[in-house]
Coordinates of N, CA, C and O in Angstrom, one line a residue:
M1 N 9.8 1.8 2.1 CA 8.9 0.6 2.2 C 7.5 1.0 2.0 O 7.0 2.0 2.4
G2 N 6.8 0.1 1.2 CA 5.4 0.3 1.0 C 4.6 -0.2 2.2 O 5.0 -1.0 3.0
K3 N 3.4 0.3 2.3 CA 2.5 -0.1 3.4 C 2.2 -1.6 3.3 O 2.0 -2.1 2.2
S4 N 2.2 -2.3 4.4 CA 1.8 -3.7 4.4 C 0.8 -4.0 5.4 O 0.8 -3.5 6.5
I5 N -0.2 -4.8 5.0 CA -1.4 -5.1 5.8 C -1.7 -6.6 5.8 O -1.7 -7.2 4.7
L6 N -2.0 -7.1 6.9 CA -2.4 -8.5 7.0 C -3.9 -8.5 7.5 O -4.2 -7.9 8.5
I7 N -4.7 -9.2 6.8 CA -6.1 -9.4 7.2 C -6.4 -10.9 7.5 O -6.1 -11.7 6.6
T8 N -6.9 -11.2 8.7 CA -7.2 -12.5 9.0 C -8.6 -12.7 9.5 O -9.3 -11.7 9.7
G9 N -9.1 -13.9 9.6 CA -10.4 -14.1 10.1 C -10.8 -15.5 9.7 O -10.0 -16.3 9.0
G10 N -12.0 -15.9 10.0 CA -12.5 -17.3 9.7 C -13.0 -17.4 8.3 O -13.0 -16.4 7.6
A11 N -13.4 -18.6 7.9 CA -14.0 -18.8 6.6 C -15.2 -18.0 6.4 O -16.0 -17.9 7.4
R12 N -15.4 -17.3 5.3 CA -16.6 -16.5 4.9 C -16.8 -15.4 5.9 O -17.9 -15.0 6.2
S13 N -15.7 -14.8 6.5 CA -15.8 -13.7 7.4 C -15.8 -12.4 6.7 O -16.1 -11.3 7.4
G14 N -15.6 -12.3 5.4 CA -15.5 -11.0 4.7 C -14.1 -10.5 4.5 O -13.9 -9.4 4.0
K15 N -13.1 -11.4 4.8 CA -11.7 -11.0 4.6 C -11.3 -10.5 3.2 O -10.7 -9.5 3.0
S16 N -11.7 -11.3 2.2 CA -11.3 -11.0 0.8 C -11.9 -9.7 0.3 O -11.3 -8.9 -0.3
R17 N -13.2 -9.5 0.6 CA -13.9 -8.3 0.2 C -13.2 -7.1 0.9 O -13.0 -6.1 0.2
L18 N -12.9 -7.2 2.1 CA -12.2 -6.1 2.8 C -10.9 -5.8 2.2 O -10.5 -4.7 1.9
A19 N -10.1 -6.9 1.9 CA -8.8 -6.8 1.3 C -8.9 -6.1 -0.1 O -8.1 -5.3 -0.4
E20 N -9.9 -6.5 -0.8 CA -10.0 -5.9 -2.2 C -10.3 -4.4 -2.0 O -9.7 -3.6 -2.8
R21 N -11.2 -4.0 -1.1 CA -11.5 -2.6 -0.9 C -10.3 -1.8 -0.5 O -9.9 -0.7 -1.0
M22 N -9.5 -2.4 0.5 CA -8.3 -1.7 1.0 C -7.3 -1.6 -0.1 O -6.6 -0.6 -0.2
T23 N -7.1 -2.6 -0.8 CA -6.0 -2.6 -1.9 C -6.4 -1.6 -2.9 O -5.5 -0.7 -3.3
L24 N -7.6 -1.5 -3.4 CA -8.0 -0.5 -4.4 C -7.9 0.9 -3.8 O -7.7 1.9 -4.5
G25 N -8.1 1.0 -2.5 CA -8.0 2.3 -1.8 C -6.5 2.8 -1.8 O -6.3 4.0 -1.6
L26 N -5.6 1.9 -2.0 CA -4.2 2.2 -2.1 C -3.7 2.6 -3.5 O -2.6 3.1 -3.6
G27 N -4.6 2.4 -4.5 CA -4.2 2.8 -5.8 C -4.8 1.8 -6.8 O -5.2 0.7 -6.5
Q28 N -5.0 2.3 -8.1 CA -5.5 1.5 -9.2 C -4.7 1.8 -10.4 O -4.2 2.9 -10.6
P29 N -4.5 0.8 -11.3 CA -4.9 -0.5 -11.1 C -4.1 -1.3 -10.0 O -3.1 -0.8 -9.6
A30 N -4.6 -2.4 -9.7 CA -4.0 -3.2 -8.6 C -3.7 -4.6 -9.1 O -4.3 -5.1 -10.1
V31 N -2.8 -5.3 -8.5 CA -2.4 -6.7 -8.8 C -2.9 -7.6 -7.8 O -2.7 -7.4 -6.6
Y32 N -3.6 -8.6 -8.3 CA -4.2 -9.7 -7.4 C -3.3 -10.9 -7.6 O -3.2 -11.5 -8.7
I33 N -2.5 -11.3 -6.5 CA -1.7 -12.4 -6.6 C -2.5 -13.6 -5.9 O -2.7 -13.6 -4.7
A34 N -2.9 -14.5 -6.8 CA -3.7 -15.6 -6.4 C -2.9 -16.9 -6.1 O -2.1 -17.3 -6.9
T35 N -3.1 -17.4 -4.9 CA -2.3 -18.6 -4.6 C -3.1 -19.9 -4.7 O -2.5 -21.0 -4.7
A36 N -4.4 -19.8 -5.0 CA -5.3 -21.0 -5.1 C -5.0 -21.7 -6.4 O -4.7 -21.2 -7.4
E37 N -5.2 -23.0 -6.3 CA -5.2 -23.9 -7.4 C -6.5 -24.7 -7.5 O -6.9 -25.2 -6.4
A38 N -7.0 -24.8 -8.6 CA -8.3 -25.5 -8.8 C -8.1 -27.0 -8.9 O -8.0 -27.5 -10.1
H39 N -8.0 -27.7 -7.8 CA -7.8 -29.2 -7.9 C -9.1 -30.0 -8.0 O -9.1 -31.2 -8.2
D40 N -10.3 -29.3 -7.7 CA -11.6 -29.9 -7.8 C -12.6 -28.9 -8.2 O -12.3 -27.7 -8.3
D41 N -13.8 -29.3 -8.5 CA -14.9 -28.5 -9.0 C -15.2 -27.4 -8.0 O -15.5 -26.2 -8.3
E42 N -15.3 -27.7 -6.7 CA -15.7 -26.8 -5.7 C -14.7 -25.6 -5.6 O -15.1 -24.5 -5.5
M43 N -13.4 -25.9 -5.7 CA -12.4 -24.9 -5.6 C -12.4 -24.1 -6.9 O -12.2 -22.8 -6.9
A44 N -12.6 -24.7 -8.0 CA -12.8 -24.0 -9.3 C -13.9 -23.0 -9.2 O -13.8 -21.8 -9.7
E45 N -15.0 -23.3 -8.6 CA -16.2 -22.4 -8.4 C -15.8 -21.3 -7.5 O -16.2 -20.1 -7.8
R46 N -15.1 -21.5 -6.4 CA -14.7 -20.4 -5.5 C -13.8 -19.4 -6.2 O -13.9 -18.2 -6.1
I47 N -12.8 -20.0 -7.0 CA -11.9 -19.1 -7.8 C -12.7 -18.3 -8.8 O -12.5 -17.1 -8.9
A48 N -13.7 -18.9 -9.5 CA -14.5 -18.2 -10.4 C -15.3 -17.1 -9.8 O -15.5 -16.0 -10.3
Q49 N -15.8 -17.3 -8.6 CA -16.6 -16.3 -7.8 C -15.7 -15.1 -7.5 O -16.1 -13.9 -7.6
H50 N -14.5 -15.4 -7.0 CA -13.6 -14.3 -6.7 C -13.2 -13.5 -8.0 O -13.2 -12.3 -7.9
Q51 N -13.0 -14.2 -9.1 CA -12.7 -13.5 -10.3 C -13.8 -12.6 -10.8 O -13.6 -11.5 -11.3
A52 N -15.0 -13.2 -10.7 CA -16.2 -12.4 -11.2 C -16.4 -11.2 -10.4 O -16.9 -10.2 -10.9
R53 N -16.1 -11.2 -9.1 CA -16.3 -10.0 -8.3 C -15.3 -8.9 -8.6 O -15.6 -7.7 -8.4
R54 N -14.1 -9.2 -9.1 CA -13.1 -8.2 -9.5 C -13.4 -7.6 -10.8 O -13.8 -8.3 -11.7
G55 N -13.1 -6.4 -10.9 CA -13.4 -5.7 -12.2 C -12.1 -5.4 -13.0 O -11.0 -6.0 -12.7
P56 N -12.2 -4.6 -14.0 CA -11.0 -4.3 -14.9 C -9.9 -3.6 -14.2 O -8.8 -3.5 -14.8
E57 N -10.1 -3.1 -13.0 CA -9.0 -2.4 -12.3 C -8.0 -3.4 -11.7 O -7.0 -3.0 -11.0
W58 N -8.2 -4.7 -11.9 CA -7.3 -5.7 -11.4 C -6.6 -6.5 -12.5 O -7.1 -6.8 -13.5
H59 N -5.3 -6.7 -12.2 CA -4.5 -7.6 -13.0 C -4.2 -8.8 -12.2 O -3.7 -8.7 -11.1
T60 N -4.5 -10.0 -12.6 CA -4.3 -11.2 -11.8 C -3.0 -11.9 -12.2 O -2.7 -12.1 -13.4
L61 N -2.3 -12.3 -11.2 CA -1.1 -13.1 -11.3 C -1.2 -14.3 -10.4 O -1.4 -14.2 -9.2
A62 N -1.2 -15.5 -11.1 CA -1.4 -16.8 -10.3 C 0.0 -17.2 -9.9 O 0.9 -17.4 -10.7
E63 N 0.2 -17.4 -8.6 CA 1.5 -17.9 -8.1 C 1.2 -18.7 -6.8 O 1.1 -18.2 -5.7
P64 N 1.2 -20.0 -7.0 CA 0.9 -20.9 -5.9 C 2.0 -21.1 -4.9 O 1.8 -21.6 -3.8
L65 N 3.3 -20.9 -5.3 CA 4.4 -21.2 -4.4 C 5.4 -20.0 -4.2 O 5.7 -19.8 -3.0
D66 N 5.8 -19.4 -5.2 CA 6.9 -18.4 -5.1 C 6.3 -17.0 -4.8 O 6.4 -16.1 -5.7
L67 N 5.8 -16.7 -3.6 CA 5.3 -15.4 -3.3 C 6.3 -14.3 -3.2 O 6.1 -13.2 -3.7
V68 N 7.5 -14.6 -2.7 CA 8.6 -13.6 -2.7 C 8.9 -13.2 -4.1 O 9.0 -12.0 -4.4
G69 N 9.0 -14.1 -5.0 CA 9.3 -13.8 -6.4 C 8.2 -13.0 -7.0 O 8.5 -12.0 -7.7
A70 N 7.0 -13.4 -6.8 CA 5.8 -12.7 -7.3 C 5.8 -11.2 -6.8 O 5.5 -10.3 -7.6
L71 N 6.0 -11.1 -5.5 CA 6.0 -9.7 -4.9 C 7.1 -8.9 -5.5 O 6.9 -7.7 -5.8
R72 N 8.3 -9.4 -5.6 CA 9.4 -8.7 -6.1 C 9.2 -8.3 -7.6 O 9.5 -7.2 -8.0
N73 N 8.7 -9.3 -8.4 CA 8.5 -9.0 -9.8 C 7.4 -8.0 -10.1 O 7.4 -7.4 -11.1
S74 N 6.5 -7.9 -9.1 CA 5.3 -6.9 -9.3 C 5.5 -5.6 -8.5 O 4.6 -4.9 -8.4
D75 N 6.7 -5.4 -8.0 CA 6.9 -4.3 -7.1 C 7.2 -3.0 -7.9 O 8.3 -2.6 -8.1
S76 N 6.1 -2.4 -8.3 CA 6.2 -1.1 -9.1 C 5.3 -0.1 -8.3 O 5.5 0.0 -7.1
D77 N 4.4 0.6 -8.9 CA 3.6 1.5 -8.2 C 2.3 0.9 -7.8 O 1.6 1.4 -6.9
A78 N 1.9 -0.2 -8.4 CA 0.6 -0.7 -8.1 C 0.5 -1.5 -6.8 O 1.4 -2.3 -6.5
P79 N -0.5 -1.3 -6.0 CA -0.7 -2.1 -4.8 C -1.0 -3.6 -5.2 O -1.5 -3.8 -6.3
R80 N -0.6 -4.5 -4.3 CA -0.8 -5.9 -4.5 C -1.7 -6.5 -3.4 O -1.6 -6.0 -2.3
L81 N -2.5 -7.5 -3.8 CA -3.3 -8.2 -2.9 C -2.9 -9.7 -3.0 O -2.9 -10.2 -4.1
V82 N -2.4 -10.3 -1.9 CA -2.1 -11.7 -1.9 C -3.2 -12.5 -1.2 O -3.5 -12.3 0.0
D83 N -3.9 -13.3 -2.0 CA -5.1 -14.1 -1.4 C -4.9 -15.5 -1.8 O -5.1 -15.9 -3.0
C84 N -4.5 -16.4 -0.9 CA -4.3 -16.1 0.5 C -3.1 -16.9 1.0 O -2.7 -17.9 0.4
L85 N -2.6 -16.5 2.2 CA -1.4 -17.2 2.8 C -1.7 -18.6 3.2 O -0.8 -19.5 3.1
T86 N -2.9 -18.9 3.7 CA -3.1 -20.3 4.1 C -3.2 -21.3 2.9 O -2.8 -22.4 3.1
L87 N -3.7 -20.8 1.8 CA -3.7 -21.7 0.6 C -2.2 -21.9 0.1 O -1.8 -22.9 -0.3
W88 N -1.5 -20.8 0.2 CA 0.0 -20.8 -0.1 C 0.6 -21.9 0.8 O 1.4 -22.7 0.3
L89 N 0.4 -21.8 2.1 CA 0.9 -22.8 3.0 C 0.5 -24.2 2.7 O 1.4 -25.1 2.7
S90 N -0.7 -24.4 2.3 CA -1.2 -25.7 1.9 C -0.4 -26.2 0.7 O 0.0 -27.4 0.6
N91 N -0.2 -25.3 -0.3 CA 0.5 -25.7 -1.5 C 2.0 -26.1 -1.1 O 2.5 -27.1 -1.6
L92 N 2.6 -25.4 -0.2 CA 4.0 -25.7 0.2 C 4.0 -27.0 0.9 O 4.9 -27.9 0.6
M93 N 3.1 -27.2 1.9 CA 3.1 -28.4 2.7 C 2.8 -29.7 1.9 O 3.5 -30.7 2.0
L94 N 1.8 -29.6 1.0 CA 1.4 -30.7 0.2 C 2.4 -31.0 -0.9 O 2.5 -32.2 -1.3
G95 N 3.2 -30.0 -1.3 CA 4.3 -30.2 -2.3 C 5.6 -30.6 -1.6 O 6.6 -30.7 -2.3
D96 N 5.6 -30.8 -0.3 CA 6.8 -31.2 0.4 C 7.9 -30.1 0.4 O 9.1 -30.4 0.3
H97 N 7.5 -28.8 0.3 CA 8.4 -27.7 0.3 C 8.7 -27.3 1.7 O 7.9 -27.6 2.6
D98 N 9.8 -26.6 2.0 CA 10.1 -26.1 3.3 C 9.4 -24.8 3.6 O 9.8 -23.7 3.3
W99 N 8.2 -25.0 4.2 CA 7.3 -23.8 4.5 C 7.9 -22.9 5.5 O 7.7 -21.7 5.4
Q100 N 8.8 -23.4 6.4 CA 9.4 -22.5 7.4 C 10.4 -21.5 6.7 O 10.3 -20.3 7.0
T101 N 11.2 -22.1 5.9 CA 12.2 -21.2 5.1 C 11.4 -20.2 4.2 O 11.8 -19.1 4.1
A102 N 10.4 -20.7 3.5 CA 9.6 -19.9 2.7 C 8.9 -18.7 3.4 O 8.9 -17.6 3.0
S103 N 8.3 -19.0 4.6 CA 7.7 -18.0 5.4 C 8.7 -17.0 6.0 O 8.4 -15.8 6.1
D104 N 9.9 -17.5 6.4 CA 10.9 -16.6 6.8 C 11.3 -15.6 5.7 O 11.5 -14.4 6.0
A105 N 11.5 -16.2 4.5 CA 11.8 -15.3 3.4 C 10.8 -14.3 3.1 O 11.1 -13.1 2.7
L106 N 9.5 -14.7 3.2 CA 8.4 -13.8 2.9 C 8.4 -12.6 4.0 O 8.3 -11.5 3.6
A107 N 8.6 -13.0 5.2 CA 8.6 -12.0 6.3 C 9.8 -11.0 6.1 O 9.6 -9.8 6.3
A108 N 10.9 -11.6 5.7 CA 12.1 -10.7 5.5 C 11.9 -9.8 4.3 O 12.5 -8.7 4.2
A109 N 11.2 -10.2 3.3 CA 11.0 -9.5 2.0 C 10.0 -8.3 2.2 O 10.1 -7.3 1.5
I110 N 9.1 -8.4 3.1 CA 8.0 -7.4 3.3 C 8.6 -6.0 3.5 O 8.2 -5.1 2.8
P111 N 9.5 -5.8 4.4 CA 10.0 -4.4 4.6 C 10.8 -3.9 3.4 O 11.0 -2.7 3.3
E112 N 11.2 -4.8 2.5 CA 12.0 -4.3 1.3 C 11.2 -3.9 0.2 O 11.7 -3.4 -0.8
L113 N 9.9 -4.2 0.2 CA 9.0 -3.8 -0.9 C 8.6 -2.4 -0.9 O 8.4 -1.7 0.1
S114 N 8.6 -1.8 -2.1 CA 8.3 -0.4 -2.2 C 6.8 -0.1 -2.5 O 6.3 0.9 -2.1
A115 N 6.1 -1.0 -3.1 CA 4.6 -0.8 -3.4 C 3.8 -1.5 -2.3 O 4.3 -2.4 -1.7
P116 N 2.7 -1.0 -2.0 CA 1.8 -1.5 -0.9 C 1.4 -3.0 -1.2 O 1.3 -3.4 -2.4
V117 N 1.2 -3.7 -0.1 CA 0.8 -5.1 -0.3 C -0.2 -5.4 0.9 O 0.0 -5.0 2.0
V118 N -1.3 -6.1 0.5 CA -2.3 -6.6 1.5 C -2.3 -8.1 1.4 O -2.4 -8.6 0.3
F119 N -2.2 -8.7 2.5 CA -2.2 -10.2 2.6 C -3.5 -10.6 3.2 O -4.0 -10.0 4.2
V120 N -4.1 -11.7 2.7 CA -5.3 -12.4 3.4 C -4.8 -13.7 3.9 O -4.0 -14.4 3.2
T121 N -5.3 -14.0 5.1 CA -5.0 -15.4 5.7 C -6.2 -15.8 6.5 O -7.1 -15.0 6.8
N122 N -6.2 -17.1 6.8 CA -7.3 -17.6 7.6 C -6.8 -17.9 9.0 O -5.7 -18.3 9.2
E123 N -7.7 -17.6 9.9 CA -7.5 -17.9 11.3 C -8.0 -19.3 11.6 O -9.2 -19.5 11.7
V124 N -7.1 -20.3 11.5 CA -7.6 -21.7 11.6 C -7.5 -22.3 13.0 O -7.9 -23.4 13.2
G125 N -6.8 -21.6 13.9 CA -6.6 -22.2 15.2 C -7.6 -21.9 16.3 O -7.4 -22.3 17.4
A126 N -8.8 -21.4 15.9 CA -9.8 -21.0 16.9 C -10.8 -22.1 17.1 O -11.7 -21.9 18.0
G127 N -10.7 -23.2 16.4 CA -11.7 -24.2 16.5 C -11.2 -25.4 17.3 O -10.3 -25.3 18.2
I128 N -11.8 -26.6 17.1 CA -11.4 -27.8 17.8 C -10.1 -28.3 17.3 O -9.6 -27.9 16.3
V129 N -9.4 -29.1 18.1 CA -8.2 -29.8 17.8 C -8.5 -30.8 16.7 O -9.3 -31.7 16.9
P130 N -7.8 -30.7 15.5 CA -8.1 -31.6 14.5 C -7.8 -33.1 14.8 O -6.9 -33.4 15.7
E131 N -8.5 -34.0 14.2 CA -8.4 -35.4 14.5 C -7.1 -36.0 14.0 O -6.6 -37.0 14.6
N132 N -6.6 -35.6 12.8 CA -5.4 -36.2 12.2 C -4.2 -35.4 12.3 O -4.2 -34.2 12.5
A133 N -3.0 -36.0 12.2 CA -1.7 -35.4 12.4 C -1.5 -34.3 11.3 O -0.9 -33.3 11.7
L134 N -1.8 -34.6 10.1 CA -1.6 -33.6 9.0 C -2.4 -32.3 9.3 O -1.8 -31.2 9.2
A135 N -3.6 -32.4 9.7 CA -4.5 -31.3 10.0 C -3.9 -30.5 11.2 O -3.9 -29.3 11.2
R136 N -3.4 -31.2 12.2 CA -2.8 -30.5 13.4 C -1.5 -29.8 13.0 O -1.3 -28.7 13.4
A137 N -0.7 -30.5 12.1 CA 0.5 -29.8 11.7 C 0.2 -28.6 10.9 O 0.9 -27.5 11.0
Y138 N -0.8 -28.7 10.0 CA -1.2 -27.5 9.2 C -1.7 -26.4 10.1 O -1.4 -25.2 9.9
R139 N -2.6 -26.7 11.0 CA -3.1 -25.7 12.0 C -2.0 -25.0 12.7 O -2.0 -23.7 12.8
D140 N -1.0 -25.7 13.2 CA 0.1 -25.2 13.9 C 1.0 -24.3 13.0 O 1.4 -23.2 13.3
A141 N 1.2 -24.8 11.8 CA 2.0 -24.1 10.8 C 1.4 -22.8 10.4 O 2.0 -21.7 10.4
A142 N 0.0 -22.8 10.2 CA -0.7 -21.6 9.9 C -0.6 -20.5 11.0 O -0.4 -19.4 10.7
G143 N -0.7 -21.0 12.2 CA -0.6 -20.1 13.3 C 0.8 -19.4 13.4 O 0.9 -18.2 13.6
L144 N 1.8 -20.2 13.1 CA 3.2 -19.7 13.1 C 3.4 -18.7 11.9 O 4.0 -17.6 12.1
V145 N 3.0 -19.1 10.7 CA 3.1 -18.2 9.6 C 2.3 -16.9 9.8 O 2.9 -15.8 9.6
N146 N 1.1 -17.0 10.3 CA 0.4 -15.8 10.6 C 1.1 -14.8 11.6 O 1.1 -13.6 11.4
Q147 N 1.6 -15.4 12.6 CA 2.4 -14.6 13.6 C 3.6 -13.9 12.9 O 3.8 -12.7 13.2
K148 N 4.3 -14.6 12.1 CA 5.5 -14.1 11.5 C 5.1 -13.0 10.5 O 5.8 -11.9 10.5
I149 N 4.1 -13.2 9.7 CA 3.7 -12.1 8.7 C 3.1 -11.0 9.4 O 3.3 -9.8 9.1
A150 N 2.3 -11.2 10.5 CA 1.7 -10.1 11.2 C 2.8 -9.2 11.8 O 2.7 -8.0 11.9
A151 N 3.8 -9.8 12.3 CA 4.9 -9.0 12.9 C 5.6 -8.2 11.9 O 6.1 -7.1 12.2
A152 N 5.7 -8.7 10.6 CA 6.4 -7.9 9.6 C 5.5 -6.8 9.0 O 6.1 -5.9 8.3
C153 N 4.2 -6.9 9.1 CA 3.3 -6.0 8.5 C 3.1 -4.7 9.4 O 3.1 -4.8 10.6
D154 N 2.7 -3.6 8.7 CA 2.4 -2.4 9.4 C 1.1 -2.5 10.1 O 0.9 -1.9 11.2
E155 N 0.1 -3.1 9.5 CA -1.2 -3.2 10.1 C -1.7 -4.6 10.1 O -1.3 -5.5 9.3
L156 N -2.6 -4.9 11.1 CA -3.2 -6.2 11.2 C -4.7 -6.0 11.5 O -5.1 -5.2 12.4
W157 N -5.5 -6.7 10.7 CA -7.0 -6.6 10.8 C -7.6 -8.0 11.0 O -7.1 -8.9 10.4
L158 N -8.6 -8.0 11.9 CA -9.4 -9.3 12.1 C -10.8 -9.0 11.5 O -11.4 -8.0 11.9
C159 N -11.3 -9.9 10.7 CA -12.6 -9.7 10.1 C -13.5 -10.8 10.8 O -13.2 -12.0 10.8
V160 N -14.6 -10.3 11.4 CA -15.5 -11.2 12.1 C -16.9 -10.9 11.5 O -17.4 -9.8 11.7
A161 N -17.6 -11.9 10.9 CA -18.9 -11.8 10.4 C -19.1 -10.5 9.6 O -20.1 -9.8 9.7
G162 N -18.1 -10.3 8.7 CA -18.2 -9.1 7.8 C -17.8 -7.8 8.5 O -17.9 -6.8 7.8
H163 N -17.4 -7.8 9.7 CA -17.0 -6.6 10.4 C -15.5 -6.6 10.7 O -15.0 -7.4 11.4
P164 N -14.8 -5.6 10.2 CA -13.3 -5.5 10.4 C -13.0 -4.9 11.8 O -13.7 -3.9 12.1
I165 N -12.0 -5.4 12.4 CA -11.5 -4.8 13.7 C -10.0 -4.6 13.5 O -9.3 -5.6 13.2
K166 N -9.5 -3.4 13.7 CA -8.1 -3.1 13.6 C -7.4 -3.6 14.8 O -7.7 -3.2 15.9
V167 N -6.4 -4.5 14.7 CA -5.7 -5.1 15.8 C -4.4 -4.3 16.0 O -4.0 -4.0 17.2
K168 N -3.7 -4.0 14.9 CA -2.4 -3.3 15.0 C -2.4 -2.2 13.9 O -2.8 -2.5 12.8

């Protein structure tokens, strides 16, 4: 089994930069599995910023839904970075896919992978209770997915204001 790491934290906490450093520390070149889709200009700009920050040591694979397939298909010697699980969850929920079955499959696949993988996710449950039912369902689902993937990973890190804290 390859090393598996989950990095969580709030928005703009430094999770992605930490994940990029950790992934490259596990070997180069590395595979960046991107789950984001540019549905508006603001998201397109965020994606462009992430892409500009990465250098030639990265190969990008866009996969908004089938993370298990992307991880299995890229399971060679190169470490992988999945950024991010909460966008993946959004894609599943908004596309009316079974996020619970998908997250169970992802958790089950992690111990079977031979190359290292670093996952990024957002900690969305630390704020106020959302006003609408979809936002509450998403917050709850994200918490459950994060627990499931954290249990399957070897390490868990929390990033706060650019400072990483090893949890597990």
